[in-house]
Short mmCIF file of C-alpha atoms in Angstrom, two decimals:
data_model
loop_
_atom_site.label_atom_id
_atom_site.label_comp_id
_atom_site.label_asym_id
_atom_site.label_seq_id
_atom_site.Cartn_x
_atom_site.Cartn_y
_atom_site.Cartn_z
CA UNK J 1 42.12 -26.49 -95.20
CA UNK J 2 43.27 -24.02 -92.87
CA UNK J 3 41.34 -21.30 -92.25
CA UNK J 4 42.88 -17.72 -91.43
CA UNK J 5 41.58 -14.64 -89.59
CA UNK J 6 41.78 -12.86 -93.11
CA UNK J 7 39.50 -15.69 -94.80
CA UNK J 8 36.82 -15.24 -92.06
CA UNK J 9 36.32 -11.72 -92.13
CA UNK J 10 36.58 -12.14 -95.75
CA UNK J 11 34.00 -14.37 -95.56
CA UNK J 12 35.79 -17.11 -97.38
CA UNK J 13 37.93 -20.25 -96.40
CA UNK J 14 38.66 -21.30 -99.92
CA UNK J 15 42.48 -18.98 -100.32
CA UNK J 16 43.64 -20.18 -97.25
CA UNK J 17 46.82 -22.07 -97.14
CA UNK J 18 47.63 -25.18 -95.10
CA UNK J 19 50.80 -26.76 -93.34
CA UNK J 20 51.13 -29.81 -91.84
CA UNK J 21 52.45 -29.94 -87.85
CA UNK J 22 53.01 -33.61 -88.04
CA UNK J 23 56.04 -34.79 -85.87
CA UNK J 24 58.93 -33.16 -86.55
CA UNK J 25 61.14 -34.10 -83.99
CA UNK J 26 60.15 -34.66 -80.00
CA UNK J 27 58.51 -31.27 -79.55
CA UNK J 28 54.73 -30.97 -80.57
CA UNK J 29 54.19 -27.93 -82.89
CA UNK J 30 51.56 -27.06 -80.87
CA UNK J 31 50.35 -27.51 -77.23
CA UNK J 32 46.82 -28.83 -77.75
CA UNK J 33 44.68 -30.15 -80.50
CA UNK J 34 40.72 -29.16 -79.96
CA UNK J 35 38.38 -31.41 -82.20
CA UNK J 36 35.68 -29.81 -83.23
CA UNK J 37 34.99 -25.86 -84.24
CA UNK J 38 30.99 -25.61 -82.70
CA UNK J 39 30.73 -23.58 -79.14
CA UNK J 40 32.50 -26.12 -76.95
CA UNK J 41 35.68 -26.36 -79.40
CA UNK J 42 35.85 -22.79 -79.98
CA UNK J 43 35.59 -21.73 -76.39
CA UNK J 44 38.10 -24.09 -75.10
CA UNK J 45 40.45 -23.03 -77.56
CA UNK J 46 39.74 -19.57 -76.89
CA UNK J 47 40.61 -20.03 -73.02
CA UNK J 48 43.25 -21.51 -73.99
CA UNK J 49 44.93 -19.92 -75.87
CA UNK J 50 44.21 -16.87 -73.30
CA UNK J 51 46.99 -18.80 -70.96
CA UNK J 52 49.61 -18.79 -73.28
CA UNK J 53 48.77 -21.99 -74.78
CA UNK J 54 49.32 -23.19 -78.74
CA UNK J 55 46.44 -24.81 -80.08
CA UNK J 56 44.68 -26.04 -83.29
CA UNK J 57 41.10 -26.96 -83.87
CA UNK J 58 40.58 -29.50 -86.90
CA UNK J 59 36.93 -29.29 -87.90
CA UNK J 60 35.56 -32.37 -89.86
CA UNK J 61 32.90 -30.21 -91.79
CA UNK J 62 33.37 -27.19 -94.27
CA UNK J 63 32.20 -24.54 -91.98
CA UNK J 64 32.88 -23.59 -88.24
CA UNK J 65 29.83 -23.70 -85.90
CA UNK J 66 29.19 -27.35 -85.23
CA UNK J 67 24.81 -27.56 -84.29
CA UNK J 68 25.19 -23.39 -85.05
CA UNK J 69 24.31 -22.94 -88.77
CA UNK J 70 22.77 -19.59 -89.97
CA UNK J 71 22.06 -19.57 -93.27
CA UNK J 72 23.54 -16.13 -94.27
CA UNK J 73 22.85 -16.05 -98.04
CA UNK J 74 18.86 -16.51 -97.28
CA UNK J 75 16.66 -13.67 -96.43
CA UNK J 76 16.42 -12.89 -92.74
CA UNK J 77 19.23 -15.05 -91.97
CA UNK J 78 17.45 -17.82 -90.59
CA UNK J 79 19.02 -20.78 -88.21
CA UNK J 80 18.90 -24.37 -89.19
CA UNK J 81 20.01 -25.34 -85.98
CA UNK J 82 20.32 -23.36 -82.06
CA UNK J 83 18.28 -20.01 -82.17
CA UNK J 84 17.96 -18.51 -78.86
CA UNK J 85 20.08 -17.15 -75.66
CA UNK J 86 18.95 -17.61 -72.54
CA UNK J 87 18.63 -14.91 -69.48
CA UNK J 88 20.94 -17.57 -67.58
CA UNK J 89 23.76 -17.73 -70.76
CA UNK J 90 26.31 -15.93 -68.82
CA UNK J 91 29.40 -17.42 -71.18
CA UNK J 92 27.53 -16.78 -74.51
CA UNK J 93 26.39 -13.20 -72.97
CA UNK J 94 29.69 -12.55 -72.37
CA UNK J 95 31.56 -14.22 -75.12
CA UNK J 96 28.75 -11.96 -77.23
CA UNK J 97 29.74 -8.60 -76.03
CA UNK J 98 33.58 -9.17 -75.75
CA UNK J 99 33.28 -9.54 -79.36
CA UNK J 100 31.29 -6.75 -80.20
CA UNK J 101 28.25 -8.10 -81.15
CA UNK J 102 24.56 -7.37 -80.23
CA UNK J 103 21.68 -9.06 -78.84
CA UNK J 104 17.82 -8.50 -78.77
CA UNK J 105 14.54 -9.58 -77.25
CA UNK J 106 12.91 -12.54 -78.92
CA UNK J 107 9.81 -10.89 -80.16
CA UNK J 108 6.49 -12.07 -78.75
CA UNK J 109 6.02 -13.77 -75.09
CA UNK J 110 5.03 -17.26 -74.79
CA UNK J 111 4.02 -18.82 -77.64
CA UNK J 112 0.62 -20.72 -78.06
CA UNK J 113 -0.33 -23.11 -80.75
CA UNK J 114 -3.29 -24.33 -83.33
CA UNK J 115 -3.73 -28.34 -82.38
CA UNK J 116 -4.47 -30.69 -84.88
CA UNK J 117 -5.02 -34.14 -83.82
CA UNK J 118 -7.47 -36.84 -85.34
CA UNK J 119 -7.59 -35.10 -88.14
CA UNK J 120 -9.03 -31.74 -86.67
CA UNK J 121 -7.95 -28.45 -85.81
CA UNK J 122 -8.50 -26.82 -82.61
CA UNK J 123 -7.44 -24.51 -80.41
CA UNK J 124 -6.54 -24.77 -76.73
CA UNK J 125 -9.72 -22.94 -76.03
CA UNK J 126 -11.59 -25.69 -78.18
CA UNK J 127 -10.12 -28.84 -76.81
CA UNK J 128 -11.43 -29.41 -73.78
CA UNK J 129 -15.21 -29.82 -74.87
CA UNK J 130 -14.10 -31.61 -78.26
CA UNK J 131 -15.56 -35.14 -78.87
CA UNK J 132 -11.92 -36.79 -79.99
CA UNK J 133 -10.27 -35.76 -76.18
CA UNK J 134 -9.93 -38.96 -74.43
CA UNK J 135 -9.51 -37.78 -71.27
CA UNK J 136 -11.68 -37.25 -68.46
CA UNK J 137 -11.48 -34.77 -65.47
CA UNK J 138 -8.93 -31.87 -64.67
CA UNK J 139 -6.65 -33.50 -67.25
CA UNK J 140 -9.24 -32.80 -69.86
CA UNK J 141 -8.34 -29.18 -70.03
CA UNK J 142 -4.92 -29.54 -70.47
CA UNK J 143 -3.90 -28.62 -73.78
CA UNK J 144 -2.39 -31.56 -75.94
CA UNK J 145 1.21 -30.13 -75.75
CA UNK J 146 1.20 -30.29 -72.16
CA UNK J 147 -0.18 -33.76 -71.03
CA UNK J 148 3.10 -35.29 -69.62
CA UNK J 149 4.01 -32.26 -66.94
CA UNK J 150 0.77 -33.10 -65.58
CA UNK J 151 2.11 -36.32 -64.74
CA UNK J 152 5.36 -35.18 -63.30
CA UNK J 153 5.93 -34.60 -59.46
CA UNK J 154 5.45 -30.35 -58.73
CA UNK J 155 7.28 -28.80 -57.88
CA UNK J 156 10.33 -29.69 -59.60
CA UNK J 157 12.30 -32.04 -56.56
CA UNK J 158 15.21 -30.74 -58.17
CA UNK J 159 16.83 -27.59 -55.93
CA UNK J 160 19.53 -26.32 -58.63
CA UNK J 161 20.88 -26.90 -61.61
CA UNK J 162 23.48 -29.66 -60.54
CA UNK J 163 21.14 -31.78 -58.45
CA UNK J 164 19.97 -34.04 -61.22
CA UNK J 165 24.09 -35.63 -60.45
CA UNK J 166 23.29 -36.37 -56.63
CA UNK J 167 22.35 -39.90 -55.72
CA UNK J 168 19.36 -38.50 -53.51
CA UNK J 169 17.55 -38.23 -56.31
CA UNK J 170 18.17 -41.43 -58.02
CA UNK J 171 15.38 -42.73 -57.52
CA UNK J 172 14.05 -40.86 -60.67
CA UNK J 173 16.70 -42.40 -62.91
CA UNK J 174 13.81 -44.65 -64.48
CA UNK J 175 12.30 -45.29 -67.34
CA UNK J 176 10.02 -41.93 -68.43
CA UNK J 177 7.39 -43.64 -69.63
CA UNK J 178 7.05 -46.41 -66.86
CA UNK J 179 7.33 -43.22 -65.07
CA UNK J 180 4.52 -41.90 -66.11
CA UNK J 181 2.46 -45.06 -66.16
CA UNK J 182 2.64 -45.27 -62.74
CA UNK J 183 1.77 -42.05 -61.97
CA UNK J 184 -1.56 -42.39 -63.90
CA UNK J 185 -1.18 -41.43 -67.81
CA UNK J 186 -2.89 -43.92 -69.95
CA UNK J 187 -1.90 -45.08 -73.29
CA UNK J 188 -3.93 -42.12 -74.71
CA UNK J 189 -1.64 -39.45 -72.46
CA UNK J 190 1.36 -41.83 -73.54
CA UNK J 191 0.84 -41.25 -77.04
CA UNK J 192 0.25 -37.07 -76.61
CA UNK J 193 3.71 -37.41 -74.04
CA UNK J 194 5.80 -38.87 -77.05
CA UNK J 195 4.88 -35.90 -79.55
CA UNK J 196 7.90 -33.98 -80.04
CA UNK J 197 10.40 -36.00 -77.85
CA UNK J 198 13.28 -36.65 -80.15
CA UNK J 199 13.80 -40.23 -78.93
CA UNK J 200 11.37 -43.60 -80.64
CA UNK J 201 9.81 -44.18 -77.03
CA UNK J 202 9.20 -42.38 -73.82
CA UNK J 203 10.98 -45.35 -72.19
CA UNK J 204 14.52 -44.53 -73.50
CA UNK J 205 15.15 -41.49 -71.64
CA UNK J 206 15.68 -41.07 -68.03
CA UNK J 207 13.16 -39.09 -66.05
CA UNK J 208 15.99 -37.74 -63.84
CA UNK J 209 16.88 -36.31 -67.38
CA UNK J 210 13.46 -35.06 -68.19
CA UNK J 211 13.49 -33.36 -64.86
CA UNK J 212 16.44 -31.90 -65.50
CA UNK J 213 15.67 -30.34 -68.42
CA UNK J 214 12.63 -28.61 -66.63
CA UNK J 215 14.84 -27.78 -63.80
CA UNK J 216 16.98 -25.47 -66.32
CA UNK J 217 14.31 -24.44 -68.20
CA UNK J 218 12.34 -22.97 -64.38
CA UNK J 219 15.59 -21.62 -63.65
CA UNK J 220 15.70 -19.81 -66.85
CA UNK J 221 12.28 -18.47 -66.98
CA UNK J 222 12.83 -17.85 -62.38
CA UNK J 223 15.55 -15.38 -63.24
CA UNK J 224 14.36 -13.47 -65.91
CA UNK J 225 11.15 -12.73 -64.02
CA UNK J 226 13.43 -11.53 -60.77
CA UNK J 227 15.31 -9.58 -63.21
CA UNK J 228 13.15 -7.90 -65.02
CA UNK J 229 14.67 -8.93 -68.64
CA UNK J 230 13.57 -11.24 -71.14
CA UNK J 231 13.15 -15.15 -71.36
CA UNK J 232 15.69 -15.60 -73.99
CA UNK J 233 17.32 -13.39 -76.95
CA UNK J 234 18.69 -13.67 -80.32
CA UNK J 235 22.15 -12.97 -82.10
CA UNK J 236 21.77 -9.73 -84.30
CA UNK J 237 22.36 -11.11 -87.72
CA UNK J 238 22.52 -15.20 -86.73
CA UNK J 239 24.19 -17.10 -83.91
CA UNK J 240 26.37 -18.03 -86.91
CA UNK J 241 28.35 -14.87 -86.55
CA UNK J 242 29.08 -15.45 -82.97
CA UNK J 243 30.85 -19.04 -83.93
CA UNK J 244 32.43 -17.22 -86.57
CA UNK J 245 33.78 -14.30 -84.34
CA UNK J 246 34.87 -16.82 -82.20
CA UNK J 247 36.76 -18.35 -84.97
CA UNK J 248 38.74 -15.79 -86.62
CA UNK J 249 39.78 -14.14 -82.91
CA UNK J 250 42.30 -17.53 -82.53
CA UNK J 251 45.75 -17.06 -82.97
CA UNK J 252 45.94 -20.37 -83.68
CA UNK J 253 44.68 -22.31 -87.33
CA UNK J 254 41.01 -23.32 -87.25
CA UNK J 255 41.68 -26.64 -90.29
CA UNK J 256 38.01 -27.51 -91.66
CA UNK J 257 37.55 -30.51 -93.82
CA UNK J 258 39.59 -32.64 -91.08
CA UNK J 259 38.08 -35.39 -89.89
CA UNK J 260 40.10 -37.45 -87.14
CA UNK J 261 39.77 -40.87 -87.50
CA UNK J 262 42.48 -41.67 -84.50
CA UNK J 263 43.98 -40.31 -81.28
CA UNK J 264 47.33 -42.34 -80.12
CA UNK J 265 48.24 -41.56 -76.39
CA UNK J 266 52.00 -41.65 -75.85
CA UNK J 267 53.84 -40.58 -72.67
CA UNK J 268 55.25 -37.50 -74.55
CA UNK J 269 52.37 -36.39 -75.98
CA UNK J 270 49.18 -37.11 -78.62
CA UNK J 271 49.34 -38.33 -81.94
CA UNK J 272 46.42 -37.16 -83.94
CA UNK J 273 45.19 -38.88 -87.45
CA UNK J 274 42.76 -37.51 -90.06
CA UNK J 275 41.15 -38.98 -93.23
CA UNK J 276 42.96 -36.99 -95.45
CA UNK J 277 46.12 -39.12 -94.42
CA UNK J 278 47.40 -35.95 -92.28
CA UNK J 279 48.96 -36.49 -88.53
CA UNK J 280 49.58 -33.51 -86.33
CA UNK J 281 51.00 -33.91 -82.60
CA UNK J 282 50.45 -32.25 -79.42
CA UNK J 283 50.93 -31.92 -75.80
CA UNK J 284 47.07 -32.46 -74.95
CA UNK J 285 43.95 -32.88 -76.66
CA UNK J 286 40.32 -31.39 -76.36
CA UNK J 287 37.85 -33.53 -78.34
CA UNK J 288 34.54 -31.97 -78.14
CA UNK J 289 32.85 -34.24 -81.45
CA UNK J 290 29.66 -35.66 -79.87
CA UNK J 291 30.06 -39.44 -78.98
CA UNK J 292 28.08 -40.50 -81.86
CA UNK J 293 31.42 -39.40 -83.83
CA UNK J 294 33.64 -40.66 -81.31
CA UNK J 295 32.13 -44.44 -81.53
CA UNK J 296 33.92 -44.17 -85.00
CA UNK J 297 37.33 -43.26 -83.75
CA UNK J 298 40.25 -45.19 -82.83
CA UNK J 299 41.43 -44.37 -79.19
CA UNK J 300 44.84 -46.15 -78.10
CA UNK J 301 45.66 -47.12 -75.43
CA UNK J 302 41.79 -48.15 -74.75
CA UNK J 303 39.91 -46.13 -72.97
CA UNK J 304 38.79 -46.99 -69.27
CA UNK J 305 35.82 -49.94 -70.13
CA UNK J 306 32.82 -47.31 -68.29
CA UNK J 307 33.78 -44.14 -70.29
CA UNK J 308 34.48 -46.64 -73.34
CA UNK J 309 30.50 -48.00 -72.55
CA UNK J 310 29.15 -44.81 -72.05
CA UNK J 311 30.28 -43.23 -75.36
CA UNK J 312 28.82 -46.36 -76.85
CA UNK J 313 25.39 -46.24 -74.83
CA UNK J 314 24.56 -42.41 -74.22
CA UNK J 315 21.61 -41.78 -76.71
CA UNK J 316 21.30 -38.78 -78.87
CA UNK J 317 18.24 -37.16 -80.45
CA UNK J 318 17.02 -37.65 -84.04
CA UNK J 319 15.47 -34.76 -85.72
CA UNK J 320 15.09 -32.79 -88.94
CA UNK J 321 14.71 -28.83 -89.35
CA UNK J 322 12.83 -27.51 -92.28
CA UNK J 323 12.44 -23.93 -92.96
CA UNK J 324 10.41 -21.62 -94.96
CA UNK J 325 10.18 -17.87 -95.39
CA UNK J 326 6.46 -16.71 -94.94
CA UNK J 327 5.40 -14.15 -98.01
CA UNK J 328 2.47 -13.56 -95.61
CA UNK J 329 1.12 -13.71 -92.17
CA UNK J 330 -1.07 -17.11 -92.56
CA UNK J 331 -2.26 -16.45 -88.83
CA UNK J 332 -3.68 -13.06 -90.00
CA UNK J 333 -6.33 -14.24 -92.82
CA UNK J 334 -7.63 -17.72 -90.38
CA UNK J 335 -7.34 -15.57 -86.65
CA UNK J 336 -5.40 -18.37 -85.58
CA UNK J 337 -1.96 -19.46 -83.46
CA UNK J 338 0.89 -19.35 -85.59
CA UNK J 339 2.62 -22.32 -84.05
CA UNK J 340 1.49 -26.04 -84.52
CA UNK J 341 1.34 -28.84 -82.47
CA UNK J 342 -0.26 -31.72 -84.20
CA UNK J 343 -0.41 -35.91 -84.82
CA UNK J 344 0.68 -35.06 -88.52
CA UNK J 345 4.26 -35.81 -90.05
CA UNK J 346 4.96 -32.56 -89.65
CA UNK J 347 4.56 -32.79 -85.68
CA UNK J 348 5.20 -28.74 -85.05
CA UNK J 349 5.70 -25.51 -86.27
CA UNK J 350 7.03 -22.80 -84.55
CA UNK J 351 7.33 -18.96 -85.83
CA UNK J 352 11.37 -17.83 -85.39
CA UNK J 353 12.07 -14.18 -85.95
CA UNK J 354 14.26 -12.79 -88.76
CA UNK J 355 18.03 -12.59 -87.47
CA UNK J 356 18.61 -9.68 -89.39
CA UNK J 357 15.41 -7.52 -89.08
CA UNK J 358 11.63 -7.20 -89.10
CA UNK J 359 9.75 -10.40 -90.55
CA UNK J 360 9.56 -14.19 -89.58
CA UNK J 361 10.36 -17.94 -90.70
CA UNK J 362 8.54 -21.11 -90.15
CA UNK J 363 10.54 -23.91 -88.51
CA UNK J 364 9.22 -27.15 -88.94
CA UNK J 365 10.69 -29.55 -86.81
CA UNK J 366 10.53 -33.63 -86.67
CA UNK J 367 11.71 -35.49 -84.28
CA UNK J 368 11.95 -39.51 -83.10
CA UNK J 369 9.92 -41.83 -84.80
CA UNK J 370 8.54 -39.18 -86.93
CA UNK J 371 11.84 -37.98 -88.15
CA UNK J 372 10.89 -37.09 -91.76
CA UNK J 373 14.81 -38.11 -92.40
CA UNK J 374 14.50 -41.53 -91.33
CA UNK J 375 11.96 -42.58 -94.29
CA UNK J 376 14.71 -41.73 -97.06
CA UNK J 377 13.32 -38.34 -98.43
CA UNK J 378 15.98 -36.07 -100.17
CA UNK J 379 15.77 -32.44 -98.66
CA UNK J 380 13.86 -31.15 -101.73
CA UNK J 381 11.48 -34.29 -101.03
CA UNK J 382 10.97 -32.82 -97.30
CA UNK J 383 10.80 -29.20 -98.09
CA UNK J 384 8.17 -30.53 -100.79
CA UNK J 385 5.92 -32.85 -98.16
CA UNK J 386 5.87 -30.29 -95.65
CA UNK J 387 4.27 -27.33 -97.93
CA UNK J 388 1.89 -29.79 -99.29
CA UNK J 389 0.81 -31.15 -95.72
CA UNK J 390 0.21 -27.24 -94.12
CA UNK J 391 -1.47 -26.33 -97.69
CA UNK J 392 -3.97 -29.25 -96.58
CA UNK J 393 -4.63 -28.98 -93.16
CA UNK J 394 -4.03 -24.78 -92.91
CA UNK J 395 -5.41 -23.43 -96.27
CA UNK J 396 -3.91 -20.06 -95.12
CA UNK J 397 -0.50 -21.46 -96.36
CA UNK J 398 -1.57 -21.89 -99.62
CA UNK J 399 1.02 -19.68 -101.98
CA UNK J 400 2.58 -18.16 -98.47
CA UNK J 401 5.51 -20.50 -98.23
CA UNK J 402 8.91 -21.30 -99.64
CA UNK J 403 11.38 -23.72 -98.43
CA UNK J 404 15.07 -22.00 -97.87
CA UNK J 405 16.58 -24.93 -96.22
CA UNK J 406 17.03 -28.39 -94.62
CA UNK J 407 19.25 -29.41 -92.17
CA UNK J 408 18.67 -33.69 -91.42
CA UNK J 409 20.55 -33.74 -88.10
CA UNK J 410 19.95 -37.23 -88.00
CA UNK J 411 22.10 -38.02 -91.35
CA UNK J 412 24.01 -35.27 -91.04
CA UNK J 413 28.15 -36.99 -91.47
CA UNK J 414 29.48 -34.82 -88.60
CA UNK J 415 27.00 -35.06 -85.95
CA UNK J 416 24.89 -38.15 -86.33
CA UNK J 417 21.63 -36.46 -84.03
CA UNK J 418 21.08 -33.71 -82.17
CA UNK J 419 21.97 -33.47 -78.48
CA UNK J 420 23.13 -36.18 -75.76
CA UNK J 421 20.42 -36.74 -73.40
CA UNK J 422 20.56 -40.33 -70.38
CA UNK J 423 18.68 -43.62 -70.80
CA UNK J 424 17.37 -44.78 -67.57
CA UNK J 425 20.17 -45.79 -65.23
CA UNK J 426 23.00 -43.76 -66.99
CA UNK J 427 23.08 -41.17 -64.45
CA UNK J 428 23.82 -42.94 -61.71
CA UNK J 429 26.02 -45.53 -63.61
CA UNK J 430 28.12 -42.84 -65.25
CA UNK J 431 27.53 -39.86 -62.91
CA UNK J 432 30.25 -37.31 -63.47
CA UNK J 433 32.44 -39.76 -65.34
CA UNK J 434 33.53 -37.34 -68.12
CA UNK J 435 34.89 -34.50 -65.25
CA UNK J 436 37.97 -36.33 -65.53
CA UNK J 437 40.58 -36.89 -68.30
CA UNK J 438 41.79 -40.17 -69.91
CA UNK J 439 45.23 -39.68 -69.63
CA UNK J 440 46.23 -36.62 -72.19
CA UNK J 441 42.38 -36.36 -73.49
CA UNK J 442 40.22 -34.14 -72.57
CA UNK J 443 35.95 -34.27 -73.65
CA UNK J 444 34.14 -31.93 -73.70
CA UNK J 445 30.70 -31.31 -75.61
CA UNK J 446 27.24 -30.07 -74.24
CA UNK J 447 26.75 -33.91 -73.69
CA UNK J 448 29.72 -33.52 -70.61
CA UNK J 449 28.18 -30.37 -69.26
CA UNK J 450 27.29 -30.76 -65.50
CA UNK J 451 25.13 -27.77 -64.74
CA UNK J 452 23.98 -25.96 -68.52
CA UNK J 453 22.24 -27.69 -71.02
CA UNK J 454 22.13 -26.92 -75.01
CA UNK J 455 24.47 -24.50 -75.86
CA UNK J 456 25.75 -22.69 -72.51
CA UNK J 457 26.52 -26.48 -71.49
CA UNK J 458 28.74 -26.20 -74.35
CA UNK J 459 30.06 -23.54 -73.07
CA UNK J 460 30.44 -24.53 -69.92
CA UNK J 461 31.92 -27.90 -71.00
CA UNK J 462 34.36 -26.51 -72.92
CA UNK J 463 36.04 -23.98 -69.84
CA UNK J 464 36.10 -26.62 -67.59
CA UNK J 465 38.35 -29.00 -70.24
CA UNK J 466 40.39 -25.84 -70.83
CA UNK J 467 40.89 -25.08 -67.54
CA UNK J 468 41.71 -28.99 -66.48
CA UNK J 469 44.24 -28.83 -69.25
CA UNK J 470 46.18 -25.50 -68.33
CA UNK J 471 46.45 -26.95 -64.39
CA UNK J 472 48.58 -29.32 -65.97
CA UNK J 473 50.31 -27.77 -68.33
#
């Protein structure tokens, strides 16, 4: 299915008319193929086709957005998947206002959260004179959420936002957990550590990675605070728009329901092959799927055997989204946090504004081991077990919630997790393996980004693949 500017800002896909640009003759019908329609895709192709350059985007799902999913027929417009814009988002900032769309302050400052743990509930203020904390000393008052930063080395030995790729700090490229261990964190602050990672044990991410991510996060929060302007914003009306935007401003087709199941190098060009028996050709091609997708595609020739290994090896995160509109302010009637942090199979709740205006959802997010996906629950099932668990442990629930969606990013056909992170020893093994092409292909994918994570690394991943390709062009 090809999808047209008209059908966008129509708001449907399902009138639009396809054509096939499967080799007719030497010349490619079109310079580049981009795989995949989320951030990095659309970008790239955007930049693209801003040099002159004729490109398609095939899209394996129904929809455009890839990890972006607002659900626009729901009230408030909530997201199922990324929510929030960074201070430090300078491509989404801009790619926001050149196409005349708005952002706003996330309401409220940082959040803070009701614990329950052992079967109690608690707040931070609580917890450090309550009989079930096993710790002892100055680690005692640190609030369960917070247990493995006390552990890590402060400040962050990380100068900038590209360190994390210099071999001075390999050192860190370890197991987290061992990590950890050695620093001092028992198998009490092990267990608290592992709450809301999205990985089955501390010990399969790096903590080079883990210090990564804090490094981006401190930069984040560092230049907000010497700006004067807030941590982190949201899309007026859903992020969703801003894929879509994106989207309909190509010249070029955007073809959902096109999943490629093979890319053939040849020394003229790329030969591109989908399920629905279609081939298209090209000059070049920008694959942005996450590697969990590429493992099930046929590249020929082979790739080199290290960027073949580290598609294979690079982990990705496992977690489900459930949300609910609130009827009523739950934190109102019991005086406490909105947000949860807990031991239950729920793991935590966090409050997310309404996209569209005033009023708030409840995103319920497992992750990991506790992945209320991996123990074969339908969505209704989910939406179903989470209710009942905050009805029992929160009675100010009770009659205040209502599931509006799902999203298993775990099961879900077209990403297969959430987002790349490194076991111990892949950054140093792999490095900046992905900076360079294999032959006519080009990745891209927040899992290549070298500076961003989450969504600006997206970003960022997909302008540097663009702007590799058009220096050769």
């Amino acid at each position: 299915m090809t999808v047209s500017r008209r059908d966008f800002l129509a708001g449907s896909a399902g009138g639009a008319a396809t054509f096939a640009l499967a080799g007719c003759g030497r010349e490619p019908a079109t310079d580049v193929i981009v795989i995949g329609a989320g951030l990095a895709g659309l970008h790239a192709a955007r930049l693209l086709e801003k040099q002159g350059a004729r490109v398609t985007v095939l899209e394996a799902s129904n929809r455009v957005g890839g990890r972006v999913e607002t659900l626009f027929d729901a009230e408030g417009t909530p997201e199922m998947g990324a929510a929030d814009v960074g201070t430090i988002y300078t491509r989404i900032l801009a790619t926001v206002e050149e196409l005349g769309l708005q952002i706003k302050p996330w309401p409220g400052g940082m959040p803070s959260y009701w614990f329950h743990f052992q079967g109690q509930g608690f707040t931070a203020d609580q917890w450090p004179e309550l009989a079930i904390n096993p710790f002892e000393g100055k680690l005692r008052k640190v609030n369960p959420s917070g247990v493995a930063q006390a552990f890590m080395p402060r400040p962050n030995p990380l100068p900038d936002l590209g360190a994390w790729l210099q071999a001075e700090f390999g050192e860190y490229d370890v197991p987290y957990g061992q990590f950890l261990a050695e620093k001092g964190a028992n198998d009490d602050a092990l267990k608290y550590a592992l709450i809301g990672q999205q990985y089955d044990n501390l010990d399969a991410l790096s903590t080079l990675w883990m210090l990564r991510a804090g490094r981006f996060t401190l930069t984040s929060m560092e230049t907000a605070f010497a700006q004067g302007k807030p941590i982190r914003y949201l899309v007026d009306g859903g992020m969703g728009r801003l894929t879509n935007a994106m989207a309909t401003s190509l010249s070029g087709d955007v073809r959902l329901n096109h999943r490629v199941t093979a890319i053939e190098q040849g020394s003229s060009g790329v030969k591109i092959s989908c399920d629905n028996g279609e081939q298209l050709r090209a000059s070049f091609v920008v694959c942005t799927a996450p590697f969990t997708i590429v493992r099930n595609i046929g590249i020929t020739p082979a790739l080199p055997p290290l960027m073949a290994e580290a598609i294979q090896q690079i982990p990705y995160g496992q977690a489900t989204s459930v949300i609910m509109n609130i009827s009523g302010r739950y934190w109102e009637e019991d005086g406490l946090p909105a947000n949860m942090w807990t031991d239950l199979p729920i793991e935590r709740a966090f409050i997310n504004p309404s996209t569209t205006g005033d009023g708030e959802h409840l995103w319920v997010f497992t992750t990991g081991a506790g992945d209320l996906a991996r123990r074969g629950l339908t969505d209704d099932e989910m939406g179903e077990f989470v209710i009942s668990e905050l009805n029992r442990v929160r009675p100010s629930t009770v009659g205040r919630l209502e599931t509006v969606g799902v999203r298993s990013w775990t099961r879900d056909p077209t990403t297969l997790g959430t987002y790349a992170a490194r076991a111990p020893g892949q950054i140093t093994r792999y490095g900046r393996l992905f900076s360079e092409p294999a032959g006519r292909l080009y990745f891209a994918g927040e899992h290549t980004a070298e500076l961003n994570l989450g969504i600006e690394g997206a970003m960022e991943s997909g302008e540097a693949a663009a702007n590799a390709a058009v220096a050769v062009m």
